[in-house]
PDB file of C-alpha atoms in Angstrom:
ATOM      1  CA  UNK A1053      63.092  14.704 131.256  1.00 45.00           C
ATOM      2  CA  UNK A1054      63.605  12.074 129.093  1.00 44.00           C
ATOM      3  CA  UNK A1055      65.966  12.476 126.284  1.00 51.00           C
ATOM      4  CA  UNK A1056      68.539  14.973 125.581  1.00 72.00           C
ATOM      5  CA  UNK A1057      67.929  18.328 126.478  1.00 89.00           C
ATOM      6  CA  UNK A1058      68.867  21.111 123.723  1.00 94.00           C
ATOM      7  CA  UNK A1059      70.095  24.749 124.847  1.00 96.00           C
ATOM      8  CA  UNK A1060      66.862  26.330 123.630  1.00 96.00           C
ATOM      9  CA  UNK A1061      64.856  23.886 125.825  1.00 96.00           C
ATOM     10  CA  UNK A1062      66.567  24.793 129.046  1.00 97.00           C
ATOM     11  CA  UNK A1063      66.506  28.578 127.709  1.00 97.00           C
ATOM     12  CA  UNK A1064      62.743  28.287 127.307  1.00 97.00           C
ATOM     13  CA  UNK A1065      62.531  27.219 131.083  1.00 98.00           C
ATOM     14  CA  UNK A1066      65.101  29.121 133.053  1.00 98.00           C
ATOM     15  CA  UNK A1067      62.414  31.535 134.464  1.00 97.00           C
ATOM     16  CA  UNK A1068      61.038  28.614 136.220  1.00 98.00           C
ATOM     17  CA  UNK A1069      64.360  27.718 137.477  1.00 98.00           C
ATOM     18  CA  UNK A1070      64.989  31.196 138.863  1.00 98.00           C
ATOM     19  CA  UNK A1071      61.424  31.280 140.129  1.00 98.00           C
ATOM     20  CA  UNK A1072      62.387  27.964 142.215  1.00 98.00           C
ATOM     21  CA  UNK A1073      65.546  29.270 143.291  1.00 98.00           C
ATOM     22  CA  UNK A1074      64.255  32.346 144.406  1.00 97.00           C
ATOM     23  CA  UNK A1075      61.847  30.619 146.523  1.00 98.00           C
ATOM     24  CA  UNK A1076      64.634  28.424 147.876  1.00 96.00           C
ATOM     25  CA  UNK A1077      67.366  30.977 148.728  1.00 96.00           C
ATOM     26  CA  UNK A1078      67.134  34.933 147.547  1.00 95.00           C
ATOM     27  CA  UNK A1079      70.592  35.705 147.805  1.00 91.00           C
ATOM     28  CA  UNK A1080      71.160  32.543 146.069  1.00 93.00           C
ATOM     29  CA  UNK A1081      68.961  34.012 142.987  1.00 94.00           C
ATOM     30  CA  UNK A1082      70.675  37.657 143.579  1.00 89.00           C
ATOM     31  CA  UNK A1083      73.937  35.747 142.713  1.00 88.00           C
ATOM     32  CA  UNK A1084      72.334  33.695 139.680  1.00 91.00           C
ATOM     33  CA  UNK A1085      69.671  35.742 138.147  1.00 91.00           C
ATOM     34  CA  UNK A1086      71.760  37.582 135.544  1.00 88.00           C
ATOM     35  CA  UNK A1087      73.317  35.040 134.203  1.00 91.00           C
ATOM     36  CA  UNK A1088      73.213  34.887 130.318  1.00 94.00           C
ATOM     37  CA  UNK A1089      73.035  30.829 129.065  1.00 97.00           C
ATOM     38  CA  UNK A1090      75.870  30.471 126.701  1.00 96.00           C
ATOM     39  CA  UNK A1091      76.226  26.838 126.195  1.00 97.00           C
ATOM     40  CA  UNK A1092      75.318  23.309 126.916  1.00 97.00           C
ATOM     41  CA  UNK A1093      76.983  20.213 126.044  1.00 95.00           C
ATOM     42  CA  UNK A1094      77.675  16.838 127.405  1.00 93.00           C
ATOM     43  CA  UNK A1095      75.905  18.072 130.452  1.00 94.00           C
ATOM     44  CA  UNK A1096      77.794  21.266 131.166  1.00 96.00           C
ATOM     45  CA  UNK A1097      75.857  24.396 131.345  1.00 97.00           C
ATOM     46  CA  UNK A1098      78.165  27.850 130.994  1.00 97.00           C
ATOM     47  CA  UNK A1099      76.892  30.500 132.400  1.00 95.00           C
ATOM     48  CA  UNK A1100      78.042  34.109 131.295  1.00 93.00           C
ATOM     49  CA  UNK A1101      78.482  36.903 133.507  1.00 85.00           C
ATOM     50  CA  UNK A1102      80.093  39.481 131.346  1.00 81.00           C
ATOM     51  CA  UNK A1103      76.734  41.702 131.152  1.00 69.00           C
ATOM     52  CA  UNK A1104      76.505  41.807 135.090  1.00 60.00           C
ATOM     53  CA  UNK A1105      80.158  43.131 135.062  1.00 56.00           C
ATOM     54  CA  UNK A1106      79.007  46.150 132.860  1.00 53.00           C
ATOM     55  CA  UNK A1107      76.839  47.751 136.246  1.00 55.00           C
ATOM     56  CA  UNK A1108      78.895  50.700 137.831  1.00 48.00           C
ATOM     57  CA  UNK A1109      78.078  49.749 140.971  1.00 53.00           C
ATOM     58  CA  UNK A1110      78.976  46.331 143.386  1.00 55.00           C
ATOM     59  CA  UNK A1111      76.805  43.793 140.829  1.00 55.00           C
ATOM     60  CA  UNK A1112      79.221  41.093 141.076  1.00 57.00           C
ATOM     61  CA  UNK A1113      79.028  38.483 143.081  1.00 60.00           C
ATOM     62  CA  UNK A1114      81.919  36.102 141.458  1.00 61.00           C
ATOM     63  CA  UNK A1115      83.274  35.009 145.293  1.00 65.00           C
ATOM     64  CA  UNK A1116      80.046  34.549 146.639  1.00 70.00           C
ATOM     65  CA  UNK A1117      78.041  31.949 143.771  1.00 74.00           C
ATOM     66  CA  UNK A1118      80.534  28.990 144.530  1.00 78.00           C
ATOM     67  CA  UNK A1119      78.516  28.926 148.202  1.00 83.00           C
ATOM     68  CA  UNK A1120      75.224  29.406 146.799  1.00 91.00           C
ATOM     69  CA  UNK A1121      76.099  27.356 143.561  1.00 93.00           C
ATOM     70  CA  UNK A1122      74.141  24.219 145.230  1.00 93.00           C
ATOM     71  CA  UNK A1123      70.986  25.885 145.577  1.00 96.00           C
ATOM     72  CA  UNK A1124      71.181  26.811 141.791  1.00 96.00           C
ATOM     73  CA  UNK A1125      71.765  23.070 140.421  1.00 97.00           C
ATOM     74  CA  UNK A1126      68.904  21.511 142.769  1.00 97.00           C
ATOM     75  CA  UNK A1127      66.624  24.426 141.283  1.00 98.00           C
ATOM     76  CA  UNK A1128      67.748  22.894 138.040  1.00 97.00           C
ATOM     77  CA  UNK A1129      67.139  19.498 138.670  1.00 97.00           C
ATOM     78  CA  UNK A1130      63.691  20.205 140.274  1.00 97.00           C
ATOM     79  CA  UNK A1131      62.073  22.336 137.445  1.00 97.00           C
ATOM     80  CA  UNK A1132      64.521  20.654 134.485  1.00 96.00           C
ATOM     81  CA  UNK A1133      64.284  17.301 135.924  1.00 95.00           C
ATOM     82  CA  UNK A1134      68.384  16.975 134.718  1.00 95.00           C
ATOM     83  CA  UNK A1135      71.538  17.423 136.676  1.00 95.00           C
ATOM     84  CA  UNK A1136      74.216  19.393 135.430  1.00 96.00           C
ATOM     85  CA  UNK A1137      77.386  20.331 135.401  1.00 96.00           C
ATOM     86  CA  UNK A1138      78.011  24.585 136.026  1.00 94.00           C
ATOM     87  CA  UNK A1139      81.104  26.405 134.501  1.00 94.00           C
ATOM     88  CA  UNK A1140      81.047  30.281 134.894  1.00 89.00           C
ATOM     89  CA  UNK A1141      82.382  32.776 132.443  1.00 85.00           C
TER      90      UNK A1141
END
């Protein structure tokens, strides 16, 4: 994509992303897919997990995304067309 990307932009598209990761690796998605976009600047996209801590039962997967965390930022690049930089919150 040519320019800068905004927040909204990538916002606007993240179902895409998801839909490409979840063709790519399931668990991968399972690990992603709640993920609430806080922020993006300078090329770092924070994700939020807060919400996916509210479930009562074993919703977190905290120790597994690092190992799947790959699979999310090539879905990225394929359906956004930019590379990124993840932080997790």
């Amino acid at each position: 994509m040519l320019g800068a990307m905004e927040l909204s932009q990538i916002r606007s598209q993240w179902n895409q992303v998801l839909d490409a990761l979840e063709a790519k690796n399931r668990i991968a998605w399972l690990a992603y897919f709640d993920a609430r976009l806080s922020s993006y600047e300078n090329g770092v996209l924070t994700l939020d997990f807060s919400d996916s801590r509210k479930f009562a039962t074993s919703h977190e997967y905290q120790e597994t995304r690092p190992n799947l965390k790959s699979d999310l930022l090539s879905a990225i690049e394929d359906v956004l067309k930019i590379k990124v930089e993840l932080i997790e919150k």
